[in-house]
XYZ file of C-alpha atoms in Angstrom:
307
model
C 134.617 26.082 -101.102
C 135.879 23.050 -103.061
C 138.959 23.485 -105.174
C 138.319 23.384 -108.920
C 138.698 19.963 -110.391
C 142.016 19.299 -112.095
C 141.267 18.094 -115.662
C 144.689 16.491 -115.924
C 144.182 14.456 -112.710
C 140.698 13.412 -113.833
C 142.167 12.234 -117.114
C 144.720 10.110 -115.275
C 141.985 8.505 -113.143
C 139.949 7.721 -116.233
C 142.991 6.176 -117.861
C 143.383 3.837 -114.885
C 139.817 2.502 -115.189
C 140.005 -1.162 -116.237
C 138.952 -1.913 -119.778
C 135.879 -4.134 -120.075
C 136.644 -7.812 -120.597
C 135.879 -9.450 -123.965
C 132.899 -11.198 -122.331
C 131.527 -7.839 -121.124
C 132.094 -6.208 -124.494
C 130.233 -9.005 -126.254
C 127.488 -9.320 -123.620
C 128.233 -13.026 -123.123
C 126.456 -15.103 -120.522
C 128.370 -15.847 -117.296
C 130.490 -18.972 -117.664
C 130.440 -18.893 -121.459
C 133.662 -20.329 -122.893
C 135.390 -17.916 -125.266
C 137.358 -20.836 -126.685
C 134.123 -22.599 -127.642
C 132.874 -19.495 -129.461
C 136.188 -19.319 -131.336
C 135.930 -22.980 -132.339
C 132.388 -22.332 -133.578
C 133.779 -19.338 -135.538
C 131.383 -17.010 -133.747
C 134.467 -15.185 -132.467
C 137.701 -14.640 -134.355
C 140.971 -15.891 -132.847
C 141.476 -12.319 -131.589
C 138.130 -12.439 -129.767
C 136.258 -10.169 -132.155
C 132.780 -10.704 -133.530
C 131.145 -9.520 -136.741
C 127.546 -8.347 -137.074
C 126.317 -11.594 -138.618
C 127.832 -13.673 -135.816
C 126.444 -11.283 -133.201
C 122.977 -11.757 -134.683
C 123.377 -15.540 -134.628
C 124.632 -15.551 -131.043
C 121.759 -13.299 -129.968
C 119.250 -15.770 -131.412
C 120.888 -18.754 -129.706
C 121.117 -16.948 -126.349
C 117.500 -15.868 -126.536
C 116.466 -19.434 -127.292
C 118.641 -20.615 -124.392
C 116.652 -18.313 -122.094
C 113.513 -20.278 -122.946
C 115.120 -23.727 -122.818
C 117.099 -23.360 -119.576
C 114.012 -23.185 -117.274
C 112.585 -26.302 -118.949
C 115.828 -28.194 -118.364
C 116.016 -26.969 -114.760
C 112.488 -28.202 -114.125
C 113.273 -31.574 -115.691
C 116.520 -31.893 -113.724
C 114.830 -31.925 -110.339
C 115.029 -35.106 -108.248
C 118.276 -36.089 -109.967
C 116.756 -36.709 -113.406
C 119.276 -36.601 -116.268
C 117.542 -34.625 -119.046
C 117.877 -35.542 -122.701
C 117.546 -33.127 -125.606
C 117.330 -33.729 -129.361
C 118.252 -30.801 -131.606
C 116.861 -31.275 -135.125
C 118.422 -29.649 -138.162
C 121.413 -28.984 -135.918
C 123.672 -27.580 -138.658
C 126.957 -26.609 -136.989
C 125.305 -27.303 -133.597
C 125.665 -23.773 -132.211
C 122.627 -24.333 -129.998
C 123.699 -27.783 -128.796
C 127.259 -26.737 -127.925
C 126.159 -23.603 -126.083
C 123.483 -25.544 -124.168
C 126.111 -28.075 -123.138
C 128.646 -25.385 -122.203
C 126.219 -23.304 -120.133
C 123.999 -26.003 -118.621
C 124.806 -29.683 -119.173
C 128.526 -29.341 -118.342
C 127.871 -28.032 -114.820
C 124.927 -30.401 -114.315
C 127.244 -33.385 -114.782
C 124.581 -35.554 -116.399
C 122.101 -35.568 -119.253
C 122.687 -35.930 -122.987
C 122.327 -33.837 -126.143
C 121.676 -35.430 -129.553
C 122.364 -33.318 -132.640
C 120.520 -34.534 -135.759
C 121.723 -33.261 -139.134
C 121.596 -34.498 -142.739
C 124.934 -32.983 -143.886
C 127.612 -35.541 -143.114
C 130.503 -33.056 -143.096
C 128.822 -30.972 -140.375
C 128.132 -34.093 -138.297
C 131.796 -35.143 -138.575
C 132.965 -31.647 -137.620
C 130.640 -31.553 -134.589
C 131.813 -34.976 -133.423
C 135.439 -33.859 -133.652
C 134.762 -30.621 -131.772
C 132.854 -32.418 -128.996
C 135.810 -34.780 -128.592
C 138.278 -31.895 -128.559
C 136.305 -30.043 -125.886
C 135.624 -33.133 -123.770
C 131.851 -32.806 -124.210
C 131.331 -36.534 -123.743
C 127.560 -36.440 -123.406
C 126.935 -35.144 -126.917
C 126.097 -37.403 -129.862
C 125.657 -36.440 -133.514
C 123.567 -38.430 -135.973
C 123.767 -38.129 -139.759
C 120.020 -38.539 -140.308
C 116.975 -36.619 -141.434
C 114.428 -35.619 -138.796
C 111.992 -38.212 -140.152
C 114.610 -40.998 -140.081
C 115.683 -40.196 -136.525
C 112.364 -41.213 -134.942
C 113.234 -44.907 -135.318
C 117.025 -44.634 -135.028
C 118.578 -47.215 -132.703
C 121.101 -44.615 -131.465
C 118.335 -42.634 -129.758
C 116.516 -43.624 -126.562
C 112.805 -44.416 -126.548
C 112.043 -41.207 -124.649
C 113.475 -37.700 -125.163
C 112.695 -34.906 -122.723
C 113.154 -31.808 -124.884
C 112.934 -31.471 -128.669
C 114.297 -28.379 -130.402
C 114.245 -27.354 -134.058
C 115.744 -23.976 -134.968
C 114.822 -22.875 -138.500
C 114.011 -26.401 -139.716
C 112.824 -25.866 -143.291
C 109.480 -26.775 -144.868
C 108.045 -29.981 -143.355
C 111.082 -30.655 -141.121
C 109.333 -28.779 -138.295
C 106.354 -31.117 -138.703
C 108.735 -34.079 -138.607
C 110.237 -32.676 -135.386
C 106.737 -32.480 -133.863
C 106.014 -36.066 -134.944
C 109.361 -37.082 -133.411
C 108.460 -35.323 -130.160
C 105.080 -37.033 -129.993
C 106.618 -40.459 -130.641
C 109.367 -39.845 -128.044
C 106.856 -38.557 -125.461
C 108.708 -35.249 -125.170
C 107.996 -33.173 -122.092
C 108.653 -30.001 -124.061
C 109.209 -28.831 -127.633
C 110.863 -25.552 -128.628
C 110.392 -24.803 -132.317
C 111.355 -21.941 -134.627
C 109.766 -22.771 -138.002
C 111.417 -21.634 -141.211
C 110.217 -21.503 -144.819
C 107.132 -23.589 -145.558
C 106.240 -24.728 -149.078
C 103.908 -27.708 -148.671
C 100.827 -25.724 -147.637
C 101.332 -23.126 -150.375
C 101.537 -25.887 -152.998
C 98.265 -27.370 -151.774
C 96.578 -23.964 -151.770
C 97.704 -23.296 -155.356
C 96.466 -26.677 -156.531
C 92.845 -26.046 -155.617
C 92.802 -22.263 -156.038
C 90.249 -22.000 -158.870
C 87.777 -24.300 -157.120
C 88.119 -22.466 -153.806
C 87.738 -19.022 -155.437
C 84.403 -20.189 -156.815
C 83.378 -21.661 -153.451
C 84.318 -18.994 -150.879
C 85.451 -15.347 -150.853
C 88.061 -16.334 -148.249
C 90.107 -17.782 -151.105
C 91.007 -14.176 -151.985
C 93.446 -14.466 -149.076
C 95.633 -16.719 -151.219
C 94.767 -15.663 -154.787
C 98.041 -13.794 -155.361
C 101.291 -15.841 -155.283
C 102.948 -13.697 -152.588
C 99.882 -14.022 -150.371
C 99.769 -17.773 -151.045
C 103.288 -18.189 -149.735
C 102.861 -15.975 -146.675
C 99.405 -17.283 -145.771
C 100.591 -20.865 -146.251
C 103.347 -20.310 -143.700
C 101.022 -18.582 -141.230
C 98.266 -21.190 -141.494
C 100.767 -24.035 -141.156
C 102.020 -22.648 -137.852
C 98.477 -22.146 -136.578
C 97.659 -25.759 -137.434
C 100.869 -26.955 -135.749
C 99.808 -25.212 -132.543
C 96.325 -26.727 -132.678
C 97.829 -30.163 -133.333
C 100.065 -29.826 -130.276
C 97.136 -28.709 -128.115
C 95.047 -31.626 -129.375
C 97.955 -33.912 -128.422
C 98.114 -32.773 -124.805
C 100.495 -29.782 -124.882
C 100.125 -26.263 -123.554
C 101.326 -23.935 -126.307
C 102.869 -20.463 -126.179
C 103.694 -18.484 -129.329
C 106.023 -15.498 -129.175
C 108.886 -13.778 -131.003
C 112.356 -15.271 -130.875
C 114.237 -11.972 -131.261
C 113.571 -8.596 -132.877
C 112.579 -8.682 -136.536
C 115.795 -6.841 -137.420
C 117.725 -9.999 -136.470
C 115.656 -12.630 -138.281
C 112.638 -12.644 -140.598
C 111.797 -16.195 -139.496
C 111.044 -15.144 -135.985
C 108.111 -17.177 -134.652
C 108.861 -19.241 -131.551
C 106.512 -22.061 -130.526
C 106.959 -23.485 -127.031
C 104.931 -26.570 -126.129
C 104.878 -28.121 -122.651
C 103.219 -31.488 -122.084
C 100.286 -31.441 -119.649
C 98.397 -34.532 -120.811
C 95.199 -32.515 -121.285
C 94.212 -33.149 -124.887
C 91.937 -30.406 -126.189
C 89.117 -31.819 -128.262
C 88.178 -28.291 -129.322
C 91.661 -27.838 -130.827
C 91.228 -30.941 -132.995
C 87.796 -29.729 -134.092
C 89.100 -26.277 -135.018
C 92.044 -27.825 -136.861
C 89.697 -29.897 -138.990
C 87.355 -26.929 -139.541
C 90.211 -24.769 -140.871
C 91.369 -27.505 -143.229
C 87.807 -28.005 -144.467
C 87.186 -24.280 -144.949
C 90.349 -23.918 -147.006
C 89.726 -27.063 -149.057
C 92.768 -28.814 -147.584
C 91.266 -31.674 -145.626
C 92.050 -34.451 -148.093
C 95.583 -33.191 -148.764
C 96.663 -32.187 -145.251
C 94.620 -34.103 -142.639
C 97.219 -36.847 -142.145
C 99.976 -34.249 -141.659
C 98.225 -33.061 -138.518
C 97.202 -36.402 -137.064
C 93.715 -36.515 -138.586
C 92.070 -38.997 -140.898
C 90.331 -37.512 -143.905
C 86.583 -37.732 -143.418
C 84.419 -39.898 -145.616
C 80.687 -39.427 -145.998
C 78.988 -39.939 -142.660
C 82.253 -40.562 -140.849
C 83.841 -37.824 -138.718
C 87.243 -38.831 -137.353
C 89.117 -37.437 -134.398
C 92.844 -37.072 -133.873
C 94.609 -40.352 -134.556
């Protein structure tokens, strides 16, 4: 018969168990630099993290999980991948991508594009401090960056995390111009579509019962955002991309949670362009919004395809 367990001895054994490391406590990815997270103010100097920073890091890590396989695929045969991050802000995504992937790869380049000059200057200084030589930061809008001399003619991956209003559309236009192999987009607030819906509301209410979907201001805003993202996906499919739409993280972490992943296949879907135009026509938006999604507004007797 086994001797009864000594509670005091068990307590001593438990006391000897090693405490989890800061990386384990914070559920960090292997190889993640704690010093980088401190410089980004995700961690305090003592290695602690608050709930807001934890939420932000969770979003960036989850996005990294989608981007890493794309970069790995593009890096085969010695190719040096390039990535443009639009609306980079403090460049959390860019720095973590570099730290976890580009640094070990030893090649490739990340371009952070941001309109706030002070954030661009801060990111440049931090990249220099960390020795992240293959990172560049441009003080430009998304629209301006398409023709910027500092950027190469072709970019492999385009990202835009919570780019507001039409900035996501500008990022898509950038990706199309730069012949991007993949785009990873998390749209944010969207006002342009809602404004167009409000403008023609009375006429559309008289024309179709579907206009009830945007009769009330709250519905106008929410429907405008939803329809915009649907049209973005159709536009990408019509332009030769395979599109996947999913959640970025749980809704408790972010209300702007839709993740659009587009991979270039070269197979342009004519049906996607036709459905895009049909939705615009049904909602009375063809004249106002056709050009936004690569279409020419139709004139009498003239049906146009994607530009």
